[in-house]
Amino acid sequence: MAESEKAAGKEKRVLRRQFLVGGGAALAAGALSVAVPQPSSAAECKPSYPSSTGYIVYDSRLCWGCQSCMFACSAVHYGNANPALSRIQIIRDAPSFTKYPLDIVMAVCRQCVTPLCVQNCPTGAAHVAAENGNVRVIDEEKCIGCRMCLQSCPQRPRRAVWNPSTQKSTKCDLCLDAPFWGRKGGPDGEPACVTICPSKALKLVHEAPPQEDVSGYDVNLVPPQPKTKRKPGTPAAPKA
């Protein structure tokens, strides 16, 4: 009888311990789920932000894929011509050259009207630079490397860029803070990528393109051809 009572008592203690351990694990998991914030979407919350006064648009049909803009971007920001540090990305869809001339993806920060990177940044590192034309920027000094801006960005590839050297996020600032760029940047200046592009496939504009998808940023930048006034039936002038 004493043996059965001891066994029953031991079983109760084991069950109680399992309950406490399981309950503690559940509480810890609950605490973790509360502690880790999840990025919100534009549909969930639409706070009002002043619009940027500068946007970079592009013509993917003019792009050669030379990556001059990527080398320029990394050089003016870091003094290091390293495409991995570029805040603009040029991607060639190498396996399907049949799609030429649409086989190049130009990934440029959209300076979104509703910037989810700004909305979801827990430290204010991603913010609207009111003193510089409301450009959406990331202050690397305030960045804690949580990558919330990367998770929040609705574009693919992400327009915020991870810097493996500093373990922090960066993004296009229209060359506002480009210490190795000898010219004025920002919405009323000369972003390096726009200036350096040999095919003139990039342009700085001051009105927000349509925000539905990236197609509003892929525009026709081919200069208009001069019209001739040659009358029908008149032979063309001989070439020199």
Coordinates of C-alpha atoms in Angstrom, one line a residue:
M1 CA 0.0 0.0 0.0
A2 CA 2.8 2.4 1.0
E3 CA 4.6 1.5 -2.3
S4 CA 1.5 2.5 -4.4
E5 CA 1.1 5.7 -2.5
K6 CA 4.7 6.6 -3.1
A7 CA 4.4 5.9 -6.8
A8 CA 1.2 8.0 -7.0
G9 CA 2.9 10.9 -5.2
K10 CA 5.9 10.7 -7.5
E11 CA 3.7 10.6 -10.6
K12 CA 1.9 13.8 -9.4
R13 CA 5.2 15.5 -8.9
V14 CA 6.3 14.6 -12.4
L15 CA 3.1 15.8 -13.9
R16 CA 3.3 19.0 -11.9
R17 CA 6.9 19.6 -13.1
Q18 CA 5.9 18.9 -16.7
F19 CA 3.0 21.3 -16.4
L20 CA 5.3 24.0 -14.9
V21 CA 7.9 23.5 -17.6
G22 CA 5.4 23.4 -20.4
G23 CA 3.6 26.5 -19.0
G24 CA 6.9 28.3 -18.7
A25 CA 7.8 27.5 -22.3
A26 CA 4.4 28.7 -23.5
L27 CA 4.8 32.0 -21.5
A28 CA 8.3 32.5 -22.9
A29 CA 7.1 31.8 -26.5
G30 CA 4.3 34.3 -25.9
A31 CA 6.7 36.9 -24.6
L32 CA 8.9 36.4 -27.6
S33 CA 6.0 36.8 -30.0
V34 CA 5.1 40.0 -28.3
A35 CA 8.7 41.3 -28.2
V36 CA 9.4 40.8 -32.0
P37 CA 7.4 43.4 -34.0
Q38 CA 5.9 42.5 -37.3
P39 CA 6.1 45.0 -40.2
S40 CA 2.8 46.5 -41.1
S41 CA 1.6 47.0 -44.6
A42 CA 0.3 50.1 -46.4
A43 CA -3.2 48.5 -46.4
E44 CA -3.1 48.1 -42.6
C45 CA -2.0 51.6 -41.8
K46 CA -1.7 54.7 -43.9
P47 CA -0.2 57.5 -42.0
S48 CA 0.3 60.7 -43.9
Y49 CA 3.8 61.6 -45.1
P50 CA 4.9 64.6 -47.0
S51 CA 5.8 63.6 -50.6
S52 CA 9.4 63.6 -51.7
T53 CA 10.4 66.3 -54.1
G54 CA 12.7 64.0 -56.0
Y55 CA 12.3 60.6 -57.7
I56 CA 14.6 58.6 -60.0
V57 CA 12.9 57.1 -63.0
Y58 CA 14.5 54.9 -65.6
D59 CA 14.1 53.5 -69.1
S60 CA 15.0 49.8 -69.0
R61 CA 15.0 49.7 -72.8
L62 CA 18.0 52.1 -72.9
C63 CA 20.0 50.3 -70.1
W64 CA 23.0 48.5 -71.4
G65 CA 23.6 46.6 -68.2
C66 CA 27.1 48.1 -67.8
Q67 CA 26.6 48.7 -64.1
S68 CA 28.3 52.1 -64.3
C69 CA 25.6 53.5 -62.0
M70 CA 26.3 50.8 -59.4
F71 CA 30.1 51.5 -59.4
A72 CA 29.3 55.3 -59.1
C73 CA 26.8 54.8 -56.3
S74 CA 29.2 52.8 -54.1
A75 CA 32.2 55.0 -55.0
V76 CA 30.5 58.3 -54.0
H77 CA 29.0 57.0 -50.8
Y78 CA 31.9 54.8 -49.5
G79 CA 34.9 55.6 -51.6
N80 CA 34.9 52.0 -52.8
A81 CA 33.7 51.1 -56.3
N82 CA 32.0 47.9 -55.1
P83 CA 28.6 46.9 -56.7
A84 CA 27.7 44.9 -53.6
L85 CA 27.4 48.2 -51.7
S86 CA 25.4 50.0 -54.4
R87 CA 22.0 51.4 -53.5
I88 CA 20.8 50.9 -57.1
Q89 CA 20.9 47.4 -58.6
I90 CA 21.0 46.4 -62.2
I91 CA 20.0 42.7 -62.8
R92 CA 20.4 40.9 -66.1
D93 CA 17.9 38.1 -66.6
A94 CA 20.8 36.0 -68.1
P95 CA 19.0 32.7 -68.7
S96 CA 16.3 34.3 -70.9
F97 CA 18.0 36.5 -73.5
T98 CA 15.0 36.0 -75.7
K99 CA 13.3 38.8 -73.8
Y100 CA 15.7 41.4 -75.1
P101 CA 15.5 44.4 -74.8
L102 CA 13.4 43.8 -71.7
D103 CA 15.9 41.4 -70.1
I104 CA 17.3 44.0 -67.6
V105 CA 15.7 44.9 -64.3
M106 CA 16.6 48.3 -62.8
A107 CA 16.0 48.2 -59.1
V108 CA 15.8 51.9 -58.0
C109 CA 14.3 53.1 -54.7
R110 CA 10.9 54.5 -55.4
Q111 CA 10.9 57.2 -52.6
C112 CA 7.4 55.8 -51.9
V113 CA 4.5 58.1 -51.1
T114 CA 3.7 55.7 -48.2
P115 CA 7.2 54.6 -47.2
L116 CA 6.8 51.3 -45.3
C117 CA 10.5 51.3 -44.4
V118 CA 10.0 54.6 -42.5
Q119 CA 6.7 53.4 -41.1
N120 CA 8.1 50.2 -39.6
C121 CA 11.6 51.4 -38.5
P122 CA 11.7 51.0 -34.6
T123 CA 14.5 53.6 -34.1
G124 CA 13.7 56.3 -36.6
A125 CA 16.8 55.5 -38.6
A126 CA 14.6 55.3 -41.7
H127 CA 12.9 58.7 -41.8
V128 CA 11.7 61.6 -44.0
A129 CA 14.4 64.2 -44.4
A130 CA 12.1 67.3 -44.1
E131 CA 15.0 69.7 -44.5
N132 CA 16.1 68.0 -47.8
G133 CA 13.0 67.8 -49.9
N134 CA 11.3 65.0 -47.8
V135 CA 13.7 62.4 -49.3
R136 CA 13.3 59.0 -47.6
V137 CA 16.7 58.2 -46.1
I138 CA 18.3 55.9 -43.5
D139 CA 20.6 57.2 -40.8
E140 CA 23.2 54.5 -40.4
E141 CA 24.2 55.9 -37.0
K142 CA 20.7 55.1 -35.7
C143 CA 20.3 51.8 -37.5
I144 CA 20.4 48.8 -35.2
G145 CA 20.5 46.2 -37.9
C146 CA 17.1 44.7 -37.3
R147 CA 16.4 44.7 -41.1
M148 CA 12.8 45.7 -40.5
C149 CA 13.1 48.1 -43.5
L150 CA 14.2 45.2 -45.7
Q151 CA 11.2 43.1 -44.5
S152 CA 8.8 46.0 -45.1
C153 CA 9.9 47.0 -48.6
P154 CA 7.1 45.8 -51.0
Q155 CA 9.5 45.7 -54.0
R156 CA 11.5 42.8 -55.2
P157 CA 14.4 42.9 -55.1
R158 CA 14.3 45.0 -51.9
R159 CA 15.2 48.6 -52.4
A160 CA 16.7 48.9 -49.0
V161 CA 20.2 47.4 -49.2
W162 CA 22.1 45.4 -46.5
N163 CA 25.7 46.5 -45.9
P164 CA 27.6 43.4 -44.7
S165 CA 30.5 45.4 -43.6
T166 CA 28.6 47.6 -41.1
Q167 CA 25.7 45.1 -40.5
K168 CA 23.3 48.0 -41.2
S169 CA 20.8 48.9 -43.8
T170 CA 21.2 51.7 -46.4
K171 CA 19.1 53.0 -49.2
C172 CA 19.1 55.6 -52.0
D173 CA 19.2 59.1 -50.6
L174 CA 19.6 60.8 -54.0
C175 CA 23.2 61.4 -53.0
L176 CA 22.3 63.8 -50.1
D177 CA 25.0 62.2 -48.0
A178 CA 27.7 61.2 -50.5
P179 CA 31.0 62.4 -49.1
F180 CA 33.0 61.3 -52.2
W181 CA 30.8 63.1 -54.7
G182 CA 32.1 66.4 -55.7
R183 CA 28.7 67.8 -56.7
K184 CA 25.5 68.7 -54.9
G185 CA 23.1 65.8 -54.5
G186 CA 19.5 65.7 -53.3
P187 CA 16.2 66.4 -55.1
D188 CA 17.5 69.7 -56.5
G189 CA 21.0 68.3 -57.3
E190 CA 22.8 65.7 -59.4
P191 CA 22.6 62.1 -58.2
A192 CA 25.7 60.3 -59.3
C193 CA 23.9 57.4 -61.0
V194 CA 21.9 59.8 -63.2
T195 CA 25.0 61.9 -64.1
I196 CA 27.3 58.9 -64.9
C197 CA 24.9 56.7 -66.9
P198 CA 26.3 56.6 -70.5
S199 CA 23.0 55.7 -72.1
K200 CA 21.0 58.3 -70.3
A201 CA 18.7 55.6 -68.9
L202 CA 18.1 57.4 -65.6
K203 CA 16.5 60.7 -64.9
L204 CA 15.7 62.8 -61.8
V205 CA 12.1 64.0 -61.8
H206 CA 10.1 66.0 -59.3
E207 CA 6.6 64.6 -59.5
A208 CA 5.7 61.2 -58.0
P209 CA 5.2 58.5 -60.6
P210 CA 2.2 56.2 -60.3
Q211 CA 2.5 54.1 -57.2
E212 CA 0.5 51.0 -58.2
D213 CA 3.6 49.0 -59.3
V214 CA 7.1 49.6 -60.6
S215 CA 5.9 50.2 -64.2
G216 CA 5.2 53.9 -63.3
Y217 CA 9.0 54.3 -62.9
D218 CA 9.9 52.6 -66.1
V219 CA 9.4 55.5 -68.6
N220 CA 10.3 56.4 -72.1
L221 CA 13.5 58.5 -72.0
V222 CA 14.3 58.3 -75.7
P223 CA 14.7 61.9 -76.9
P224 CA 12.3 62.9 -79.7
Q225 CA 13.6 62.7 -83.2
P226 CA 13.7 66.0 -85.1
K227 CA 11.0 66.2 -87.8
T228 CA 12.0 66.9 -91.3
K229 CA 10.1 69.2 -93.6
R230 CA 10.9 67.3 -96.8
K231 CA 8.0 67.3 -99.1
P232 CA 6.7 63.9 -100.4
G233 CA 8.6 62.9 -103.6
T234 CA 11.6 65.1 -102.8
P235 CA 14.8 63.0 -102.8
A236 CA 16.7 63.0 -99.5
A237 CA 19.9 65.0 -99.3
P238 CA 23.0 62.9 -100.0
K239 CA 25.0 61.8 -97.0
A240 CA 28.3 63.6 -96.5

